[in-house]
Amino acid sequence: MTKTGYSRQQLQQADTHHLHPFTDHKELRANGARMIVRGEGSYIYDTEGLELLDGMAGLWCVNVGYGRKELADAAAQQMEELPFYNSFFRCSTPAPVMLAAKLTEIAPDNMNQVFFGTSGSEANDTALRLVRHFWSLEGKPEKNMVIARTYGYHGSTIAGASLSGMPDMHNQLNGAVPNIVHVMPPYAFELAKAGESDHDFGLRAARAVEDAILAAGADKVAAFIGEPILGAGGVKIPPASYWPEIQRICAKYDVLLMLDEVITGYGRTGNWFAAQTFGIKADTITTAKALTSGYQPLSALLVGDRIANTLVEKGGEFFHGYTYSAHPVCCAVALKNLEIIEREGLIDRVREDTGPYLETVLKERIASHPLVGEVRSVGLMAAVELVSDKATRARYMPSGIAGSKVRDYAIANGLMVRAVGSSIIMAPPLTWDRATIDLAADRLSKALDSALAELQA
Ligand SMILES: Cc1ncc(COP(=O)(O)O)c(C=O)c1O
């Protein structure tokens, strides 16, 4: 029995009425879902009392860890005072106003405006509308194409899925948002040529964007969109040469740079934003998830001065917004969450201590495993590539089998991780210390051993 009084069986029975996200429903109904009922610190617990170290911070979001009473109190206080009021019709409420001001303090210098939504997908819809509207206001409505990347993930609304570079999602769209093209991602492990340096590969991957601009004509291209590190596509970290070259190309052709920091925002890479970690100057930055550490659904699209000035000065009314834009409860929780991140020095710790420590542990303890072709990390965001042959980087077949086996053994050993194709990815709460990283590495090593034994049997 759970605290709510329901057994796993009762919950699984009721769950047959629930269409889960990104799920094969028939398969789920045959096997039933794991029911997570509680979280505390770095751990989650299921109905059967199984304790799992959460290597994914929920879904890349619970950066301050579970069980923070301060966040519950912030929500309760706001709910009692004013559970909801909108920000339409020349109205506003204090929490979003103060949050917007706070965000512009911690964001890169040119980011001085914020548009709120409830999810990363919504924020990217807003971003797409905004960049296209910007060019119309500038008298160039034909400049409306957006260049995105294969393996990019930007959400699941029609605009989000269209911007994403996931072939399976596109196949199901049966009609994507027009004028979005995808180019190769900076994924050296699979796409670098024999003998090509990381530096050269980074330049080549960036120049795929330039090729797409030249193919369409710069007067037709509104923006390039990318995650600083491709997250859901498998924590693919670009070579150091990539982002400066993207920046150069965008400037040369007057193409706006839309950065999607839904995963990397709020400390994950050791700075508030990965724009700061990689030195990227963007025109929009999409954020969500860890803005509230997942305690409430909230997104914030940071809008750079260039777009904002045109919108404000020439735009008139922008016919766009959601009922829950600037929801006071979500914003109150976000303010408290940012306060906790600052007070506990979590971002400095990731940059100076736990991030480098995770990298060392992965290199020293995981990379040498026979099943591992590469480890990579930035801050507390990591991937482990699984191969059948280290030299040739061949994969176990059928595709994804090694990933799902390692993930399942990791869970059985008490570590929640995610499999993306033939890789294992991790993005734990920023509260993890060195001992927790060691524990995760122990559990992951065991999972690799068990999976290897089974794959070789
Ligand atoms: C980079 C990125 N952008 C956008 C999204 C979509 O956010 P949401 O699921 O909140 O709509 C995600 C979700 O994982 C993401 O990783």
Tab-separated table of C-alpha atoms and ligand atoms in Angstrom:
chain	number	residue	atom	x	y	z
A	1	MET	CA	0.000	0.000	0.000
A	2	THR	CA	1.172	3.500	-0.782
A	3	LYS	CA	0.677	6.568	1.382
A	4	THR	CA	-2.330	7.313	-0.816
A	5	GLY	CA	-3.764	3.933	0.102
A	6	TYR	CA	-3.514	2.321	-3.329
A	7	SER	CA	-1.615	-0.870	-4.096
A	8	ARG	CA	0.535	-1.206	-7.207
A	9	GLN	CA	-2.096	-3.494	-8.729
A	10	GLN	CA	-4.878	-0.957	-8.165
A	11	LEU	CA	-2.784	1.821	-9.656
A	12	GLN	CA	-1.800	-0.254	-12.674
A	13	GLN	CA	-5.421	-1.156	-13.262
A	14	ALA	CA	-6.470	2.514	-13.161
A	15	ASP	CA	-3.470	3.393	-15.326
A	16	THR	CA	-5.073	1.560	-18.245
A	17	HIS	CA	-7.152	4.751	-18.701
A	18	HIS	CA	-4.083	6.901	-18.889
A	19	LEU	CA	-2.323	7.574	-22.180
A	20	HIS	CA	1.312	8.085	-21.242
A	21	PRO	CA	3.708	10.323	-23.174
A	22	PHE	CA	6.151	8.671	-25.597
A	23	THR	CA	4.794	5.200	-24.862
A	24	ASP	CA	3.785	2.073	-26.730
A	25	HIS	CA	0.439	1.684	-24.979
A	26	LYS	CA	-0.097	-1.955	-25.797
A	27	GLU	CA	3.305	-2.868	-24.423
A	28	LEU	CA	2.714	-0.744	-21.320
A	29	ARG	CA	-0.611	-2.405	-20.644
A	30	ALA	CA	0.973	-5.829	-20.953
A	31	ASN	CA	3.691	-5.020	-18.431
A	32	GLY	CA	2.369	-2.194	-16.236
A	33	ALA	CA	4.200	0.950	-15.184
A	34	ARG	CA	6.520	1.365	-12.236
A	35	MET	CA	4.604	3.565	-9.813
A	36	ILE	CA	6.816	6.181	-8.202
A	37	VAL	CA	5.183	7.423	-5.035
A	38	ARG	CA	7.745	9.467	-3.141
A	39	GLY	CA	10.979	11.409	-3.516
A	40	GLU	CA	13.527	12.541	-0.968
A	41	GLY	CA	16.833	14.236	-1.744
A	42	SER	CA	18.482	12.279	-4.558
A	43	TYR	CA	16.175	9.265	-4.283
A	44	ILE	CA	12.798	8.172	-5.585
A	45	TYR	CA	10.703	5.291	-4.203
A	46	ASP	CA	8.154	3.042	-5.868
A	47	THR	CA	5.072	1.308	-4.473
A	48	GLU	CA	7.134	-1.732	-3.553
A	49	GLY	CA	9.547	0.359	-1.487
A	50	LEU	CA	12.361	0.059	-4.036
A	51	GLU	CA	14.794	2.938	-3.564
A	52	LEU	CA	16.311	4.375	-6.731
A	53	LEU	CA	19.109	6.895	-6.975
A	54	ASP	CA	17.696	9.286	-9.553
A	55	GLY	CA	20.363	9.761	-12.196
A	56	MET	CA	17.950	11.715	-14.416
A	57	ALA	CA	16.656	14.340	-11.944
A	58	GLY	CA	13.134	13.263	-12.903
A	59	LEU	CA	13.277	14.322	-16.534
A	60	TRP	CA	16.300	16.639	-16.428
A	61	CYS	CA	14.508	18.972	-14.073
A	62	VAL	CA	14.675	18.260	-10.340
A	63	ASN	CA	17.918	20.207	-9.938
A	64	VAL	CA	17.512	20.923	-6.201
A	65	GLY	CA	16.438	17.344	-5.433
A	66	TYR	CA	13.198	16.023	-3.975
A	67	GLY	CA	11.324	16.880	-0.786
A	68	ARG	CA	12.048	20.604	-0.562
A	69	LYS	CA	9.501	21.906	1.914
A	70	GLU	CA	10.410	25.504	1.086
A	71	LEU	CA	9.073	25.005	-2.432
A	72	ALA	CA	5.854	23.451	-1.150
A	73	ASP	CA	5.479	26.380	1.253
A	74	ALA	CA	6.060	28.919	-1.513
A	75	ALA	CA	3.312	27.270	-3.565
A	76	ALA	CA	0.922	27.032	-0.620
A	77	GLN	CA	1.438	30.651	0.370
A	78	GLN	CA	0.826	31.875	-3.188
A	79	MET	CA	-2.234	29.637	-3.526
A	80	GLU	CA	-3.713	31.064	-0.350
A	81	GLU	CA	-2.962	34.644	-1.310
A	82	LEU	CA	-3.831	34.507	-5.004
A	83	PRO	CA	-4.000	31.119	-6.728
A	84	PHE	CA	-4.397	32.614	-10.178
A	85	TYR	CA	-4.736	35.774	-12.059
A	86	ASN	CA	-3.829	36.364	-15.672
A	87	SER	CA	-1.339	38.715	-17.257
A	88	PHE	CA	-3.599	39.744	-20.127
A	89	PHE	CA	-5.516	43.040	-20.394
A	90	ARG	CA	-2.974	45.301	-18.658
A	91	CYS	CA	-2.905	43.160	-15.514
A	92	SER	CA	-0.067	41.430	-13.771
A	93	THR	CA	0.765	39.764	-10.471
A	94	PRO	CA	3.890	40.174	-8.322
A	95	ALA	CA	5.545	36.738	-8.699
A	96	PRO	CA	6.052	36.739	-12.492
A	97	VAL	CA	7.129	40.352	-12.446
A	98	MET	CA	9.817	39.664	-9.862
A	99	LEU	CA	10.798	36.445	-11.602
A	100	ALA	CA	11.221	38.161	-14.970
A	101	ALA	CA	13.427	40.766	-13.338
A	102	LYS	CA	15.490	38.061	-11.611
A	103	LEU	CA	15.905	36.097	-14.844
A	104	THR	CA	17.252	39.101	-16.690
A	105	GLU	CA	19.832	39.494	-13.894
A	106	ILE	CA	21.215	35.970	-14.259
A	107	ALA	CA	20.819	35.669	-18.050
A	108	PRO	CA	23.369	36.829	-20.633
A	109	ASP	CA	23.532	40.645	-20.922
A	110	ASN	CA	21.376	41.060	-24.027
A	111	MET	CA	18.473	39.084	-22.528
A	112	ASN	CA	16.170	41.621	-20.914
A	113	GLN	CA	12.657	40.363	-21.663
A	114	VAL	CA	10.836	37.181	-20.657
A	115	PHE	CA	7.717	35.453	-21.971
A	116	PHE	CA	6.234	32.762	-19.714
A	117	GLY	CA	4.483	29.514	-20.615
A	118	THR	CA	4.087	26.170	-18.909
A	119	SER	CA	6.339	23.878	-20.954
A	120	GLY	CA	9.427	23.831	-23.096
A	121	SER	CA	7.306	22.939	-26.108
A	122	GLU	CA	5.098	25.987	-25.613
A	123	ALA	CA	8.137	28.197	-25.177
A	124	ASN	CA	9.557	26.969	-28.484
A	125	ASP	CA	6.211	27.620	-30.175
A	126	THR	CA	6.451	31.150	-28.823
A	127	ALA	CA	10.047	31.448	-30.018
A	128	LEU	CA	9.143	30.319	-33.530
A	129	ARG	CA	6.231	32.743	-33.745
A	130	LEU	CA	8.380	35.524	-32.385
A	131	VAL	CA	11.279	35.136	-34.829
A	132	ARG	CA	8.942	34.927	-37.810
A	133	HIS	CA	6.978	37.927	-36.537
A	134	PHE	CA	10.252	39.802	-36.011
A	135	TRP	CA	11.247	39.463	-39.652
A	136	SER	CA	7.765	40.484	-40.791
A	137	LEU	CA	8.003	43.595	-38.628
A	138	GLU	CA	11.399	44.283	-40.189
A	139	GLY	CA	9.756	44.193	-43.615
A	140	LYS	CA	11.147	40.765	-44.562
A	141	PRO	CA	8.241	38.335	-44.196
A	142	GLU	CA	9.868	35.940	-46.661
A	143	LYS	CA	12.740	35.427	-44.213
A	144	ASN	CA	10.869	32.668	-42.371
A	145	MET	CA	12.844	29.426	-42.692
A	146	VAL	CA	14.360	27.862	-39.586
A	147	ILE	CA	17.362	25.556	-39.668
A	148	ALA	CA	17.374	22.837	-37.008
A	149	ARG	CA	19.301	19.595	-36.549
A	150	THR	CA	18.809	15.859	-36.723
A	151	TYR	CA	18.618	14.451	-33.150
A	152	GLY	CA	17.596	17.880	-31.852
A	153	TYR	CA	14.658	17.824	-29.472
A	154	HIS	CA	12.500	20.897	-29.087
A	155	GLY	CA	9.209	19.502	-27.832
A	156	SER	CA	6.093	17.668	-28.795
A	157	THR	CA	3.599	20.303	-29.917
A	158	ILE	CA	3.359	20.530	-33.700
A	159	ALA	CA	5.936	23.314	-33.810
A	160	GLY	CA	8.139	21.537	-31.243
A	161	ALA	CA	8.012	18.256	-33.116
A	162	SER	CA	8.629	20.016	-36.438
A	163	LEU	CA	11.704	21.743	-35.043
A	164	SER	CA	12.889	18.471	-33.490
A	165	GLY	CA	15.000	16.249	-35.662
A	166	MET	CA	13.529	12.926	-34.630
A	167	PRO	CA	12.511	10.900	-37.688
A	168	ASP	CA	9.966	8.795	-35.771
A	169	MET	CA	8.152	11.923	-34.609
A	170	HIS	CA	8.163	13.410	-38.099
A	171	ASN	CA	6.716	10.230	-39.570
A	172	GLN	CA	3.731	10.535	-37.259
A	173	LEU	CA	3.161	14.258	-37.889
A	174	ASN	CA	1.798	13.704	-41.363
A	175	GLY	CA	2.482	17.342	-42.136
A	176	ALA	CA	5.075	19.332	-40.253
A	177	VAL	CA	5.226	23.118	-39.884
A	178	PRO	CA	6.553	24.283	-43.261
A	179	ASN	CA	9.924	25.893	-43.857
A	180	ILE	CA	11.937	24.032	-41.265
A	181	VAL	CA	14.993	22.134	-42.512
A	182	HIS	CA	17.333	19.844	-40.614
A	183	VAL	CA	21.081	19.517	-40.931
A	184	MET	CA	23.636	17.138	-39.421
A	185	PRO	CA	24.257	17.316	-35.672
A	186	PRO	CA	27.717	17.775	-34.106
A	187	TYR	CA	27.947	14.096	-33.128
A	188	ALA	CA	31.563	13.191	-33.674
A	189	PHE	CA	31.362	9.667	-32.242
A	190	GLU	CA	29.294	8.478	-35.204
A	191	LEU	CA	29.733	11.157	-37.838
A	192	ALA	CA	33.419	12.164	-37.786
A	193	LYS	CA	35.420	10.722	-40.680
A	194	ALA	CA	38.404	8.469	-40.062
A	195	GLY	CA	41.311	10.668	-39.016
A	196	GLU	CA	39.200	13.846	-38.801
A	197	SER	CA	40.095	15.890	-35.720
A	198	ASP	CA	37.409	17.001	-33.298
A	199	HIS	CA	38.172	20.577	-34.268
A	200	ASP	CA	37.722	19.921	-37.968
A	201	PHE	CA	34.595	17.885	-37.411
A	202	GLY	CA	33.090	20.723	-35.345
A	203	LEU	CA	33.726	23.165	-38.188
A	204	ARG	CA	32.285	20.761	-40.752
A	205	ALA	CA	29.117	20.209	-38.696
A	206	ALA	CA	28.667	23.973	-38.262
A	207	ARG	CA	29.198	24.561	-41.968
A	208	ALA	CA	26.255	22.278	-42.705
A	209	VAL	CA	24.219	25.206	-41.385
A	210	GLU	CA	25.987	27.567	-43.773
A	211	ASP	CA	25.317	25.183	-46.662
A	212	ALA	CA	21.609	25.160	-45.786
A	213	ILE	CA	21.555	28.961	-45.648
A	214	LEU	CA	23.244	29.210	-49.034
A	215	ALA	CA	20.926	26.594	-50.538
A	216	ALA	CA	17.815	28.502	-49.425
A	217	GLY	CA	19.246	32.010	-49.824
A	218	ALA	CA	20.057	34.078	-46.720
A	219	ASP	CA	17.073	36.330	-47.422
A	220	LYS	CA	14.823	33.324	-46.768
A	221	VAL	CA	16.361	32.126	-43.480
A	222	ALA	CA	14.979	33.509	-40.218
A	223	ALA	CA	16.919	31.575	-37.638
A	224	PHE	CA	18.977	28.605	-36.571
A	225	ILE	CA	17.767	26.660	-33.523
A	226	GLY	CA	19.898	24.347	-31.413
A	227	GLU	CA	20.443	22.951	-27.959
A	228	PRO	CA	23.928	23.854	-26.675
A	229	ILE	CA	24.293	20.123	-25.993
A	230	LEU	CA	21.822	17.833	-27.767
A	231	GLY	CA	20.041	16.389	-24.733
A	232	ALA	CA	17.188	13.966	-25.380
A	233	GLY	CA	18.972	13.041	-28.616
A	234	GLY	CA	21.701	11.457	-26.472
A	235	VAL	CA	23.807	14.112	-24.669
A	236	LYS	CA	25.807	14.860	-27.797
A	237	ILE	CA	28.408	17.451	-26.869
A	238	PRO	CA	29.749	19.530	-29.757
A	239	PRO	CA	33.489	20.043	-30.259
A	240	ALA	CA	34.810	23.409	-29.007
A	241	SER	CA	35.015	24.694	-32.583
A	242	TYR	CA	31.282	24.250	-33.245
A	243	TRP	CA	29.496	27.106	-31.489
A	244	PRO	CA	31.937	29.889	-32.437
A	245	GLU	CA	31.556	28.834	-36.062
A	246	ILE	CA	27.749	28.767	-35.768
A	247	GLN	CA	27.917	32.237	-34.254
A	248	ARG	CA	30.091	33.477	-37.122
A	249	ILE	CA	27.741	32.004	-39.725
A	250	CYS	CA	24.593	33.431	-38.130
A	251	ALA	CA	26.189	36.881	-37.944
A	252	LYS	CA	27.439	36.724	-41.531
A	253	TYR	CA	24.013	35.941	-43.003
A	254	ASP	CA	21.944	37.876	-40.442
A	255	VAL	CA	20.263	34.694	-39.230
A	256	LEU	CA	18.896	34.778	-35.668
A	257	LEU	CA	20.269	32.300	-33.150
A	258	MET	CA	17.647	30.491	-31.076
A	259	LEU	CA	19.183	28.560	-28.213
A	260	ASP	CA	17.132	25.824	-26.570
A	261	GLU	CA	18.282	25.567	-22.956
A	262	VAL	CA	15.303	23.606	-21.647
A	263	ILE	CA	17.761	21.011	-20.328
A	264	THR	CA	20.952	23.020	-19.942
A	265	GLY	CA	19.408	26.044	-18.202
A	266	TYR	CA	19.635	26.724	-14.477
A	267	GLY	CA	22.978	25.258	-13.615
A	268	ARG	CA	23.332	21.941	-15.367
A	269	THR	CA	26.577	22.841	-17.165
A	270	GLY	CA	28.139	24.789	-14.270
A	271	ASN	CA	26.740	28.213	-15.133
A	272	TRP	CA	23.207	29.529	-15.015
A	273	PHE	CA	23.028	28.944	-18.757
A	274	ALA	CA	25.107	26.945	-21.212
A	275	ALA	CA	25.242	30.141	-23.299
A	276	GLN	CA	27.653	31.298	-20.600
A	277	THR	CA	29.547	27.985	-20.492
A	278	PHE	CA	30.100	27.996	-24.270
A	279	GLY	CA	30.190	31.780	-24.806
A	280	ILE	CA	27.178	31.832	-27.149
A	281	LYS	CA	25.313	35.070	-27.843
A	282	ALA	CA	21.747	34.145	-28.719
A	283	ASP	CA	18.655	36.060	-29.797
A	284	THR	CA	16.269	33.832	-27.832
A	285	ILE	CA	16.902	31.310	-25.055
A	286	THR	CA	14.185	28.763	-24.329
A	287	THR	CA	14.092	27.565	-20.710
A	288	ALA	CA	11.738	25.425	-18.603
A	289	LYS	CA	12.253	22.285	-16.464
A	290	ALA	CA	14.790	23.278	-13.763
A	291	LEU	CA	13.390	26.815	-13.584
A	292	THR	CA	11.145	25.351	-10.869
A	293	SER	CA	13.173	22.159	-10.405
A	294	GLY	CA	10.079	20.491	-11.828
A	295	TYR	CA	7.971	21.368	-8.770
A	296	GLN	CA	5.582	23.333	-11.005
A	297	PRO	CA	5.172	23.462	-14.785
A	298	LEU	CA	6.747	26.677	-16.044
A	299	SER	CA	8.754	27.869	-19.025
A	300	ALA	CA	10.463	31.158	-19.665
A	301	LEU	CA	11.478	32.280	-23.118
A	302	LEU	CA	14.274	34.805	-22.728
A	303	VAL	CA	14.096	37.329	-25.535
A	304	GLY	CA	17.146	39.277	-26.651
A	305	ASP	CA	17.215	43.037	-27.114
A	306	ARG	CA	17.218	42.967	-30.895
A	307	ILE	CA	13.925	41.083	-31.176
A	308	ALA	CA	12.392	42.725	-28.112
A	309	ASN	CA	13.101	46.253	-29.327
A	310	THR	CA	11.388	45.606	-32.635
A	311	LEU	CA	8.462	43.860	-30.947
A	312	VAL	CA	7.947	46.705	-28.504
A	313	GLU	CA	8.602	49.616	-30.866
A	314	LYS	CA	7.008	48.379	-34.069
A	315	GLY	CA	4.878	45.401	-33.064
A	316	GLY	CA	1.580	46.711	-31.785
A	317	GLU	CA	-0.313	43.893	-30.114
A	318	PHE	CA	1.369	40.476	-30.348
A	319	PHE	CA	-1.569	38.097	-30.672
A	320	HIS	CA	-0.063	35.317	-28.617
A	321	GLY	CA	-0.299	33.966	-25.083
A	322	TYR	CA	-1.598	31.206	-22.860
A	323	THR	CA	-4.094	31.278	-19.998
A	324	TYR	CA	-1.315	30.092	-17.741
A	325	SER	CA	1.397	32.430	-19.031
A	326	ALA	CA	2.959	33.929	-15.879
A	327	HIS	CA	1.048	31.659	-13.499
A	328	PRO	CA	1.631	33.174	-10.045
A	329	VAL	CA	2.026	29.843	-8.202
A	330	CYS	CA	4.560	28.502	-10.711
A	331	CYS	CA	6.468	31.790	-10.649
A	332	ALA	CA	6.514	31.921	-6.830
A	333	VAL	CA	7.989	28.419	-6.791
A	334	ALA	CA	10.549	29.387	-9.442
A	335	LEU	CA	11.686	32.388	-7.392
A	336	LYS	CA	12.198	30.197	-4.343
A	337	ASN	CA	13.950	27.537	-6.420
A	338	LEU	CA	16.427	30.056	-7.833
A	339	GLU	CA	17.002	31.321	-4.296
A	340	ILE	CA	17.861	27.775	-3.138
A	341	ILE	CA	20.219	27.218	-6.076
A	342	GLU	CA	22.024	30.453	-5.210
A	343	ARG	CA	22.014	30.026	-1.450
A	344	GLU	CA	23.458	26.527	-1.645
A	345	GLY	CA	26.029	27.474	-4.262
A	346	LEU	CA	24.916	24.551	-6.420
A	347	ILE	CA	26.105	25.996	-9.710
A	348	ASP	CA	29.606	26.820	-8.470
A	349	ARG	CA	29.793	23.322	-7.044
A	350	VAL	CA	28.886	21.764	-10.386
A	351	ARG	CA	31.431	23.932	-12.204
A	352	GLU	CA	34.286	23.547	-9.755
A	353	ASP	CA	33.741	20.241	-8.022
A	354	THR	CA	31.079	17.729	-8.958
A	355	GLY	CA	31.156	18.353	-12.717
A	356	PRO	CA	34.915	17.752	-13.036
A	357	TYR	CA	34.622	14.868	-10.561
A	358	LEU	CA	31.907	13.160	-12.625
A	359	GLU	CA	34.115	13.523	-15.693
A	360	THR	CA	37.067	11.931	-13.873
A	361	VAL	CA	34.979	9.067	-12.524
A	362	LEU	CA	33.518	8.331	-15.944
A	363	LYS	CA	36.956	8.391	-17.558
A	364	GLU	CA	38.684	6.355	-14.859
A	365	ARG	CA	36.014	3.853	-13.937
A	366	ILE	CA	33.577	3.532	-16.834
A	367	ALA	CA	35.455	4.300	-20.065
A	368	SER	CA	37.685	1.225	-19.828
A	369	HIS	CA	34.748	-1.194	-19.653
A	370	PRO	CA	34.642	-3.472	-22.726
A	371	LEU	CA	31.075	-2.366	-23.486
A	372	VAL	CA	31.953	1.334	-23.512
A	373	GLY	CA	33.074	3.155	-26.655
A	374	GLU	CA	33.118	6.692	-25.267
A	375	VAL	CA	32.152	8.691	-22.203
A	376	ARG	CA	31.452	12.397	-22.373
A	377	SER	CA	30.151	14.987	-19.954
A	378	VAL	CA	29.787	18.683	-19.258
A	379	GLY	CA	28.835	19.681	-15.732
A	380	LEU	CA	26.318	17.142	-14.482
A	381	MET	CA	25.196	15.917	-17.881
A	382	ALA	CA	26.761	12.763	-19.271
A	383	ALA	CA	26.555	10.006	-21.869
A	384	VAL	CA	28.098	6.565	-22.090
A	385	GLU	CA	28.244	5.118	-25.619
A	386	LEU	CA	27.824	1.349	-25.749
A	387	VAL	CA	29.627	-0.683	-28.416
A	388	SER	CA	30.273	-4.304	-29.286
A	389	ASP	CA	33.767	-3.436	-30.514
A	390	LYS	CA	35.754	-0.531	-29.116
A	391	ALA	CA	38.038	-0.258	-32.147
A	392	THR	CA	35.375	-0.214	-34.870
A	393	ARG	CA	32.633	1.349	-32.700
A	394	ALA	CA	30.253	-1.353	-33.947
A	395	ARG	CA	26.975	-1.654	-32.034
A	396	TYR	CA	25.074	-4.601	-30.665
A	397	MET	CA	22.038	-5.493	-32.760
A	398	PRO	CA	19.095	-5.123	-32.812
A	399	SER	CA	19.656	-1.406	-32.465
A	400	GLY	CA	19.265	-0.146	-28.895
A	401	ILE	CA	19.518	-3.587	-27.271
A	402	ALA	CA	22.658	-2.740	-25.278
A	403	GLY	CA	21.143	0.520	-24.039
A	404	SER	CA	17.959	-1.089	-22.793
A	405	LYS	CA	19.842	-3.927	-21.087
A	406	VAL	CA	22.248	-1.601	-19.270
A	407	ARG	CA	19.359	0.659	-18.247
A	408	ASP	CA	17.338	-2.266	-16.904
A	409	TYR	CA	20.289	-3.618	-14.927
A	410	ALA	CA	21.060	-0.131	-13.618
A	411	ILE	CA	17.490	0.170	-12.348
A	412	ALA	CA	17.696	-3.310	-10.832
A	413	ASN	CA	20.866	-2.130	-9.062
A	414	GLY	CA	19.137	0.991	-7.726
A	415	LEU	CA	20.161	3.607	-10.285
A	416	MET	CA	17.643	5.349	-12.546
A	417	VAL	CA	19.214	6.224	-15.896
A	418	ARG	CA	17.824	6.586	-19.392
A	419	ALA	CA	18.747	4.750	-22.568
A	420	VAL	CA	18.878	6.688	-25.842
A	421	GLY	CA	19.604	4.219	-28.616
A	422	SER	CA	22.979	2.698	-27.870
A	423	SER	CA	23.871	5.106	-25.109
A	424	ILE	CA	23.110	5.633	-21.450
A	425	ILE	CA	22.517	9.174	-20.334
A	426	MET	CA	22.583	10.833	-16.949
A	427	ALA	CA	21.606	14.263	-15.638
A	428	PRO	CA	21.294	13.991	-11.852
A	429	PRO	CA	20.151	16.599	-9.340
A	430	LEU	CA	22.784	19.311	-8.836
A	431	THR	CA	22.775	18.391	-5.154
A	432	TRP	CA	24.774	15.202	-5.795
A	433	ASP	CA	28.116	15.165	-3.985
A	434	ARG	CA	31.219	13.122	-4.731
A	435	ALA	CA	30.034	10.155	-2.643
A	436	THR	CA	26.767	10.017	-4.598
A	437	ILE	CA	28.671	10.117	-7.874
A	438	ASP	CA	30.825	7.212	-6.629
A	439	LEU	CA	27.711	5.264	-5.689
A	440	ALA	CA	26.185	5.876	-9.109
A	441	ALA	CA	29.424	4.713	-10.772
A	442	ASP	CA	29.396	1.505	-8.657
A	443	ARG	CA	25.862	0.743	-9.750
A	444	LEU	CA	26.515	1.603	-13.366
A	445	SER	CA	29.645	-0.594	-13.440
A	446	LYS	CA	27.660	-3.531	-12.132
A	447	ALA	CA	24.975	-2.924	-14.733
A	448	LEU	CA	27.602	-2.843	-17.497
A	449	ASP	CA	29.049	-6.172	-16.278
A	450	SER	CA	25.642	-7.868	-16.152
A	451	ALA	CA	24.590	-6.503	-19.547
A	452	LEU	CA	27.867	-7.543	-21.144
A	453	ALA	CA	27.549	-11.076	-19.772
A	454	GLU	CA	24.073	-11.327	-21.251
A	455	LEU	CA	24.973	-9.756	-24.594
A	456	GLN	CA	27.889	-12.138	-24.998
A	457	ALA	CA	25.956	-15.238	-23.918
B	1	LIG	C1	15.816	20.803	-25.290
B	1	LIG	C2	14.356	20.616	-25.056
B	1	LIG	N1	13.505	21.486	-25.586
B	1	LIG	C3	12.182	21.388	-25.387
B	1	LIG	C4	11.662	20.357	-24.649
B	1	LIG	C5	10.188	20.252	-24.474
B	1	LIG	O1	9.842	20.593	-23.173
B	1	LIG	P1	8.438	20.098	-22.572
B	1	LIG	O2	8.513	18.621	-22.477
B	1	LIG	O3	8.404	20.799	-21.237
B	1	LIG	O4	7.386	20.575	-23.472
B	1	LIG	C6	12.510	19.423	-24.072
B	1	LIG	C7	11.986	18.315	-23.260
B	1	LIG	O5	12.670	17.416	-22.865
B	1	LIG	C8	13.897	19.542	-24.282
B	1	LIG	O6	14.755	18.654	-23.794
